[in-house]
Each structure stands twice: as C-alpha cells, then as structure tokens.
Amino acid sequence: NSCEFISDVVLQDFPTEVFLQRPAIVKSLLELVHSSANRSDVVLGALNALLTLTENLSSRINQYRDPAIYSPGRAADLYYGAARYQVLSDSLSFNTTSESSAENGQNQINVNFHPNPLAQGYGEEALFDHSDEDVRTLQFQQWTVPQFCISVLKKVVNIFKVPYEEVCIEAIKLLQIVTKLLGRIVVADRLWQDESVIAKQLCEQFQESLDTLGTAIYHHYHGHLAITTPPSELKFHRVVYIGLSGLLTDLLEAMVPLD
C-alpha cells in the first residue's frame, strides 16, 4: 500500500527532480527491492514506483530539451544557477544547445546547458530557493541522473534469481527505461576518461552490475538447467534469458564507447 501511495500520489504531486535532490524515498524503494526478494508483492510495488519515477524523470528531461518552449533568459538563469552547484564534470551532463537570433542583425544568443540542471539533479525550484537549507549539505546528499540510473541498475540486477516471472519481467522493463535514459544523459567516451571521483565510482558500479547481470543470464541459460526441469519453468527461464540478453546489449551500447 505504501508503494502504491508513493506511485499514485507522491510521485504525481511533486516535480520529479525533488526525489533526486532528496533521495531518501528512492533509497527506501531500492532497499525494498534488495531485501524483500521473497515477497513478490512488495518487490513489485517497489519496482512499479521506481518505474513511474523513471518515466516521469524522462518526461521532465524532454520538457527541458524541447526547443518549442525554449526561453533564452530562462536558459541563462538555469545555466548560471546550476553552475554554482556543480557536482559532476561536464561529461556526465547531456548537451542542450539552443539559439535565438534577434531581428535586424542583433547579436545571437547561444546557451549551452553545461552542467544541465536536471542532469545535475536540480530543478528550477532547487536553484532559486535555498533560504532554509544549507546548500552545501544538500549538494552532497542529492543524486545526479547518472547516479540515480546506476544505483537502480546495481540494486535491481540482484533480483533476477527469484522464481517469480512477473517480478523479473517488471525489473527488465524498468532497467530498459533506465538504460535508455543513461544513453541520453551520459557521453560514454568522456565518462570512461573522466578522472573525477564520482565518475570513477559510476564506472566501478557499472562494471559490478555487468558482472551480476552476467551471473543472472547464466542462471537462466537453458544449457545450465536440469533435464527434469518442468516445461512451464523452462518457458520462464527462456523469457527472462532473452530479456536479460537484450538488456545487456543495450547497456553496452549506451555505456561502452566504440573505441
């Protein structure tokens, strides 16, 4: 019931970036996924809430990147506000360049969102209203979008050995959306060359997640199963195996540079 309330009410009443600025709710959901593997209803509720959050986050990013609602003045304000609270290097932010030309040969305005407020985990409200909070404390508590995605990936890949098909399918669906978000946010070749502490942590956590994902794929591989495995169970393993294999391919395309 708590997960349903979060998904149906809380996530709809607040801007999505608030849950990255103060990630306690997200951490609790991830802990439920990790610690309640034997309770499919609890895990499903947590996965559904995380899925809703990720979809809302993707929509919010689309809103900021939509040239139809671009405003030069607002873009400049967001740029300078975000720059004061930079957490990650530019390689972990996505590029959004917008241009506006005035009539009669006036100067052209070119604003490049580096660092992007959403990629940094900030929204407009967070940039301009810190009167009652210590900004530096908030800065180190919040998550960026890449940190959110990798944290979800790291926790969720651990549950694929559970014998619940519905849980595995929902987890694959969540990680597919997370992977697409990573592909849009992270510049892969620059990430792996980044020497910052957070970038290195992200790379290490991603590698750990790949190891866990490989173990899960092997667990569901039909050649690893006993001859006496019932047909219904074989079907479950094959469905999950195919889903995880596709997920692995998408993750490598999103996060591993070609060079």
mmCIF file of C-alpha atoms in Angstrom:
data_model
loop_
_atom_site.group_PDB
_atom_site.id
_atom_site.type_symbol
_atom_site.label_atom_id
_atom_site.label_comp_id
_atom_site.label_asym_id
_atom_site.label_seq_id
_atom_site.Cartn_x
_atom_site.Cartn_y
_atom_site.Cartn_z
ATOM 1 C CA ASN A 1 0.000 0.000 0.000
ATOM 2 C CA SER A 2 2.854 2.380 0.800
ATOM 3 C CA CYS A 3 4.474 1.778 -2.593
ATOM 4 C CA GLU A 4 1.144 2.314 -4.344
ATOM 5 C CA PHE A 5 0.656 5.575 -2.449
ATOM 6 C CA ILE A 6 4.124 6.739 -3.484
ATOM 7 C CA SER A 7 3.499 5.808 -7.112
ATOM 8 C CA ASP A 8 -0.073 7.090 -7.419
ATOM 9 C CA VAL A 9 0.057 10.179 -5.197
ATOM 10 C CA VAL A 10 3.503 11.340 -4.074
ATOM 11 C CA LEU A 11 5.233 10.989 -7.459
ATOM 12 C CA GLN A 12 2.370 12.835 -9.129
ATOM 13 C CA ASP A 13 2.244 15.746 -6.681
ATOM 14 C CA PHE A 14 5.890 16.854 -6.806
ATOM 15 C CA PRO A 15 8.384 17.619 -9.597
ATOM 16 C CA THR A 16 10.453 14.523 -10.290
ATOM 17 C CA GLU A 17 13.791 16.197 -9.622
ATOM 18 C CA VAL A 18 12.768 16.685 -5.984
ATOM 19 C CA PHE A 19 13.270 12.950 -5.473
ATOM 20 C CA LEU A 20 16.854 13.254 -6.702
ATOM 21 C CA GLN A 21 17.556 16.305 -4.573
ATOM 22 C CA ARG A 22 16.302 14.399 -1.535
ATOM 23 C CA PRO A 23 16.713 10.731 -2.489
ATOM 24 C CA ALA A 24 15.558 9.123 0.786
ATOM 25 C CA ILE A 25 12.371 7.763 -0.813
ATOM 26 C CA VAL A 26 14.281 6.331 -3.772
ATOM 27 C CA LYS A 27 16.817 4.691 -1.458
ATOM 28 C CA SER A 28 13.996 3.130 0.556
ATOM 29 C CA LEU A 29 12.397 1.726 -2.602
ATOM 30 C CA LEU A 30 15.714 0.274 -3.735
ATOM 31 C CA GLU A 31 16.244 -1.275 -0.322
ATOM 32 C CA LEU A 32 12.801 -2.894 -0.547
ATOM 33 C CA VAL A 33 13.746 -4.390 -3.897
ATOM 34 C CA HIS A 34 17.015 -5.688 -2.487
ATOM 35 C CA SER A 35 15.808 -7.002 0.872
ATOM 36 C CA SER A 36 12.321 -8.323 0.055
ATOM 37 C CA ALA A 37 13.166 -10.773 -2.724
ATOM 38 C CA ASN A 38 10.986 -13.492 -1.179
ATOM 39 C CA ARG A 39 7.907 -11.249 -1.137
ATOM 40 C CA SER A 40 6.859 -10.738 -4.735
ATOM 41 C CA ASP A 41 4.076 -8.278 -3.875
ATOM 42 C CA VAL A 42 6.465 -5.939 -2.037
ATOM 43 C CA VAL A 43 9.099 -6.121 -4.763
ATOM 44 C CA LEU A 44 6.506 -5.489 -7.472
ATOM 45 C CA GLY A 45 5.188 -2.458 -5.619
ATOM 46 C CA ALA A 46 8.688 -1.006 -5.272
ATOM 47 C CA LEU A 47 9.523 -1.746 -8.920
ATOM 48 C CA ASN A 48 6.315 -0.087 -10.101
ATOM 49 C CA ALA A 49 7.092 3.029 -8.072
ATOM 50 C CA LEU A 50 10.638 3.172 -9.470
ATOM 51 C CA LEU A 51 9.263 2.667 -12.972
ATOM 52 C CA THR A 52 6.866 5.575 -12.535
ATOM 53 C CA LEU A 53 9.666 7.762 -11.198
ATOM 54 C CA THR A 54 11.975 6.903 -14.091
ATOM 55 C CA GLU A 55 9.280 7.576 -16.699
ATOM 56 C CA ASN A 56 8.466 10.912 -15.055
ATOM 57 C CA LEU A 57 12.145 11.815 -14.988
ATOM 58 C CA SER A 58 12.496 11.045 -18.686
ATOM 59 C CA SER A 59 9.461 13.214 -19.455
ATOM 60 C CA ARG A 60 10.871 16.030 -17.335
ATOM 61 C CA ILE A 61 14.139 15.930 -19.268
ATOM 62 C CA ASN A 62 12.199 16.028 -22.532
ATOM 63 C CA GLN A 63 10.473 19.141 -21.253
ATOM 64 C CA TYR A 64 13.789 20.901 -20.618
ATOM 65 C CA ARG A 65 15.165 19.862 -24.006
ATOM 66 C CA ASP A 66 12.099 20.839 -26.030
ATOM 67 C CA PRO A 67 13.071 23.750 -28.334
ATOM 68 C CA ALA A 68 9.393 24.728 -28.642
ATOM 69 C CA ILE A 69 9.373 26.024 -25.053
ATOM 70 C CA TYR A 70 12.942 27.340 -25.017
ATOM 71 C CA SER A 71 13.462 30.758 -23.430
ATOM 72 C CA PRO A 72 16.900 32.452 -23.689
ATOM 73 C CA GLY A 73 16.546 34.363 -20.426
ATOM 74 C CA ARG A 74 15.308 31.329 -18.518
ATOM 75 C CA ALA A 75 18.065 29.178 -20.042
ATOM 76 C CA ALA A 76 20.756 31.612 -18.946
ATOM 77 C CA ASP A 77 19.349 31.762 -15.420
ATOM 78 C CA LEU A 78 19.294 27.970 -15.215
ATOM 79 C CA TYR A 79 22.828 27.742 -16.568
ATOM 80 C CA TYR A 80 24.377 30.125 -14.075
ATOM 81 C CA GLY A 81 22.317 28.730 -11.214
ATOM 82 C CA ALA A 82 23.348 25.162 -11.969
ATOM 83 C CA ALA A 83 26.978 26.141 -12.341
ATOM 84 C CA ARG A 84 27.072 27.246 -8.705
ATOM 85 C CA TYR A 85 26.106 23.769 -7.546
ATOM 86 C CA GLN A 86 28.106 21.589 -9.918
ATOM 87 C CA VAL A 87 28.593 18.036 -8.644
ATOM 88 C CA LEU A 88 29.756 16.085 -11.678
ATOM 89 C CA SER A 89 32.055 17.004 -14.503
ATOM 90 C CA ASP A 90 30.594 18.055 -17.837
ATOM 91 C CA SER A 91 30.930 14.557 -19.265
ATOM 92 C CA LEU A 92 28.089 13.362 -17.067
ATOM 93 C CA SER A 93 25.684 16.015 -18.341
ATOM 94 C CA PHE A 94 23.833 15.965 -21.594
ATOM 95 C CA ASN A 95 24.202 18.756 -24.103
ATOM 96 C CA THR A 96 21.312 21.004 -24.930
ATOM 97 C CA THR A 97 22.223 23.901 -27.180
ATOM 98 C CA SER A 98 19.582 26.435 -28.159
ATOM 99 C CA GLU A 99 19.919 29.548 -30.224
ATOM 100 C CA SER A 100 17.816 32.654 -30.600
ATOM 101 C CA SER A 101 18.538 35.319 -33.151
ATOM 102 C CA ALA A 102 17.140 38.789 -32.785
ATOM 103 C CA GLU A 103 15.886 40.619 -35.805
ATOM 104 C CA ASN A 104 17.853 43.271 -37.743
ATOM 105 C CA GLY A 105 21.285 41.766 -37.165
ATOM 106 C CA GLN A 106 21.380 41.862 -33.404
ATOM 107 C CA ASN A 107 23.677 39.518 -31.519
ATOM 108 C CA GLN A 108 22.881 35.826 -31.462
ATOM 109 C CA ILE A 109 22.363 34.121 -28.134
ATOM 110 C CA ASN A 110 23.856 30.642 -27.778
ATOM 111 C CA VAL A 111 23.305 28.937 -24.443
ATOM 112 C CA ASN A 112 24.900 25.569 -23.755
ATOM 113 C CA PHE A 113 23.500 23.707 -20.755
ATOM 114 C CA HIS A 114 26.703 22.525 -19.079
ATOM 115 C CA PRO A 115 26.032 21.410 -16.437
ATOM 116 C CA ASN A 116 22.350 20.755 -17.118
ATOM 117 C CA PRO A 117 20.153 21.339 -14.046
ATOM 118 C CA LEU A 118 18.261 18.075 -14.441
ATOM 119 C CA ALA A 119 21.382 16.065 -15.207
ATOM 120 C CA GLN A 120 22.775 17.521 -12.011
ATOM 121 C CA GLY A 121 19.598 16.629 -10.130
ATOM 122 C CA TYR A 122 18.305 20.201 -9.878
ATOM 123 C CA GLY A 123 15.073 21.828 -10.915
ATOM 124 C CA GLU A 124 14.139 25.486 -11.034
ATOM 125 C CA GLU A 125 12.761 25.377 -7.504
ATOM 126 C CA ALA A 126 16.015 23.968 -6.146
ATOM 127 C CA LEU A 127 18.150 26.552 -7.928
ATOM 128 C CA PHE A 128 16.454 29.622 -6.519
ATOM 129 C CA ASP A 129 15.060 28.608 -3.141
ATOM 130 C CA HIS A 130 17.660 27.507 -0.599
ATOM 131 C CA SER A 131 16.863 30.002 2.107
ATOM 132 C CA ASP A 132 16.059 27.413 4.784
ATOM 133 C CA GLU A 133 18.677 24.805 3.965
ATOM 134 C CA ASP A 134 22.399 24.543 3.916
ATOM 135 C CA VAL A 135 23.262 24.470 0.222
ATOM 136 C CA ARG A 136 26.487 22.512 0.584
ATOM 137 C CA THR A 137 24.829 19.812 2.686
ATOM 138 C CA LEU A 138 22.058 19.487 0.123
ATOM 139 C CA GLN A 139 24.617 19.328 -2.661
ATOM 140 C CA PHE A 140 26.287 16.217 -1.283
ATOM 141 C CA GLN A 141 23.040 14.484 -0.336
ATOM 142 C CA GLN A 142 21.416 14.711 -3.727
ATOM 143 C CA TRP A 143 21.839 12.436 -6.734
ATOM 144 C CA THR A 144 22.524 13.265 -10.334
ATOM 145 C CA VAL A 145 20.578 11.471 -13.050
ATOM 146 C CA PRO A 146 23.519 9.122 -13.858
ATOM 147 C CA GLN A 147 23.875 8.299 -10.148
ATOM 148 C CA PHE A 148 20.174 7.514 -9.945
ATOM 149 C CA CYS A 149 20.321 5.262 -13.003
ATOM 150 C CA ILE A 150 23.396 3.340 -11.881
ATOM 151 C CA SER A 151 22.001 2.944 -8.348
ATOM 152 C CA VAL A 152 18.796 1.462 -9.746
ATOM 153 C CA LEU A 153 20.767 -0.813 -12.049
ATOM 154 C CA LYS A 154 23.051 -2.027 -9.274
ATOM 155 C CA LYS A 155 20.186 -2.953 -6.938
ATOM 156 C CA VAL A 156 17.710 -4.372 -9.431
ATOM 157 C CA VAL A 157 20.113 -6.752 -11.220
ATOM 158 C CA ASN A 158 20.410 -8.709 -7.970
ATOM 159 C CA ILE A 159 16.820 -9.974 -8.030
ATOM 160 C CA PHE A 160 16.813 -11.993 -11.256
ATOM 161 C CA LYS A 161 17.313 -15.301 -9.484
ATOM 162 C CA VAL A 162 13.892 -15.111 -7.834
ATOM 163 C CA PRO A 163 11.356 -17.677 -9.160
ATOM 164 C CA TYR A 164 8.708 -15.044 -9.961
ATOM 165 C CA GLU A 165 8.229 -14.355 -13.662
ATOM 166 C CA GLU A 166 6.170 -11.199 -13.077
ATOM 167 C CA VAL A 167 8.892 -9.704 -10.883
ATOM 168 C CA CYS A 168 11.619 -10.463 -13.433
ATOM 169 C CA ILE A 169 9.620 -9.034 -16.337
ATOM 170 C CA GLU A 170 8.850 -5.841 -14.397
ATOM 171 C CA ALA A 171 12.511 -5.498 -13.429
ATOM 172 C CA ILE A 172 13.605 -5.900 -17.051
ATOM 173 C CA LYS A 173 11.075 -3.265 -18.119
ATOM 174 C CA LEU A 174 12.440 -0.840 -15.506
ATOM 175 C CA LEU A 175 16.064 -1.421 -16.476
ATOM 176 C CA GLN A 176 15.288 -0.955 -20.159
ATOM 177 C CA ILE A 177 13.963 2.540 -19.443
ATOM 178 C CA VAL A 178 16.930 3.258 -17.159
ATOM 179 C CA THR A 179 19.292 2.147 -19.942
ATOM 180 C CA LYS A 180 17.637 4.451 -22.472
ATOM 181 C CA LEU A 181 17.956 7.306 -20.000
ATOM 182 C CA LEU A 182 21.651 6.552 -19.493
ATOM 183 C CA GLY A 183 22.170 6.551 -23.242
ATOM 184 C CA ARG A 184 20.697 10.050 -23.457
ATOM 185 C CA ILE A 185 22.469 11.512 -20.429
ATOM 186 C CA VAL A 186 25.962 10.030 -20.417
ATOM 187 C CA VAL A 187 28.630 10.721 -23.024
ATOM 188 C CA ALA A 188 30.258 7.303 -22.823
ATOM 189 C CA ASP A 189 33.738 8.011 -24.197
ATOM 190 C CA ARG A 190 34.144 11.039 -21.927
ATOM 191 C CA LEU A 191 32.824 9.209 -18.874
ATOM 192 C CA TRP A 192 35.493 6.495 -19.005
ATOM 193 C CA GLN A 193 38.229 9.109 -19.396
ATOM 194 C CA ASP A 194 36.936 11.247 -16.545
ATOM 195 C CA GLU A 195 39.276 11.251 -13.532
ATOM 196 C CA SER A 196 36.763 12.640 -11.028
ATOM 197 C CA VAL A 197 35.853 10.523 -8.005
ATOM 198 C CA ILE A 198 32.169 10.297 -8.868
ATOM 199 C CA ALA A 199 32.857 9.294 -12.471
ATOM 200 C CA LYS A 200 35.165 6.515 -11.300
ATOM 201 C CA GLN A 201 32.529 5.327 -8.828
ATOM 202 C CA LEU A 202 29.932 5.203 -11.578
ATOM 203 C CA CYS A 203 32.246 3.164 -13.802
ATOM 204 C CA GLU A 204 33.059 0.730 -10.988
ATOM 205 C CA GLN A 205 29.393 0.283 -10.071
ATOM 206 C CA PHE A 206 28.509 -0.245 -13.717
ATOM 207 C CA GLN A 207 31.160 -2.954 -14.045
ATOM 208 C CA GLU A 208 29.883 -4.660 -10.883
ATOM 209 C CA SER A 209 26.364 -4.554 -12.296
ATOM 210 C CA LEU A 210 27.550 -6.173 -15.531
ATOM 211 C CA ASP A 211 29.146 -8.993 -13.530
ATOM 212 C CA THR A 212 25.896 -9.562 -11.634
ATOM 213 C CA LEU A 213 23.898 -9.397 -14.853
ATOM 214 C CA GLY A 214 26.171 -11.989 -16.453
ATOM 215 C CA THR A 215 25.609 -14.304 -13.476
ATOM 216 C CA ALA A 216 21.831 -13.866 -13.852
ATOM 217 C CA ILE A 217 21.990 -14.651 -17.575
ATOM 218 C CA TYR A 218 23.938 -17.823 -16.872
ATOM 219 C CA HIS A 219 21.391 -18.766 -14.196
ATOM 220 C CA HIS A 220 18.577 -18.673 -16.763
ATOM 221 C CA TYR A 221 20.545 -20.228 -19.642
ATOM 222 C CA HIS A 222 18.765 -23.386 -20.778
ATOM 223 C CA GLY A 223 22.018 -25.350 -21.067
ATOM 224 C CA HIS A 224 22.546 -24.820 -17.351
ATOM 225 C CA LEU A 225 19.137 -26.246 -16.391
ATOM 226 C CA ALA A 226 18.454 -29.843 -15.383
ATOM 227 C CA ILE A 227 16.857 -32.237 -17.880
ATOM 228 C CA THR A 228 13.971 -32.756 -15.470
ATOM 229 C CA THR A 229 13.038 -29.066 -15.399
ATOM 230 C CA PRO A 230 9.241 -28.736 -15.971
ATOM 231 C CA PRO A 231 8.143 -27.125 -19.289
ATOM 232 C CA SER A 232 6.484 -24.190 -17.517
ATOM 233 C CA GLU A 233 9.723 -23.414 -15.692
ATOM 234 C CA LEU A 234 11.709 -23.769 -18.919
ATOM 235 C CA LYS A 235 9.479 -21.160 -20.533
ATOM 236 C CA PHE A 236 10.047 -18.787 -17.612
ATOM 237 C CA HIS A 237 13.830 -19.168 -17.844
ATOM 238 C CA ARG A 238 13.849 -18.646 -21.618
ATOM 239 C CA VAL A 239 11.743 -15.485 -21.420
ATOM 240 C CA VAL A 240 13.998 -13.989 -18.744
ATOM 241 C CA TYR A 241 17.148 -15.108 -20.563
ATOM 242 C CA ILE A 242 16.066 -13.370 -23.777
ATOM 243 C CA GLY A 243 15.081 -10.221 -21.874
ATOM 244 C CA LEU A 244 18.377 -10.062 -19.988
ATOM 245 C CA SER A 245 20.429 -10.694 -23.128
ATOM 246 C CA GLY A 246 18.710 -7.791 -24.880
ATOM 247 C CA LEU A 247 19.224 -5.625 -21.812
ATOM 248 C CA LEU A 248 22.942 -6.437 -21.755
ATOM 249 C CA THR A 249 23.272 -5.445 -25.416
ATOM 250 C CA ASP A 250 21.506 -2.127 -24.789
ATOM 251 C CA LEU A 251 23.662 -1.383 -21.735
ATOM 252 C CA LEU A 252 26.875 -1.978 -23.652
ATOM 253 C CA GLU A 253 25.701 0.264 -26.499
ATOM 254 C CA ALA A 254 24.710 3.033 -24.057
ATOM 255 C CA MET A 255 27.695 2.969 -21.741
ATOM 256 C CA VAL A 256 30.712 1.486 -23.512
ATOM 257 C CA PRO A 257 32.479 3.627 -26.133
ATOM 258 C CA LEU A 258 33.251 2.118 -29.531
ATOM 259 C CA ASP A 259 36.966 2.931 -29.359
#
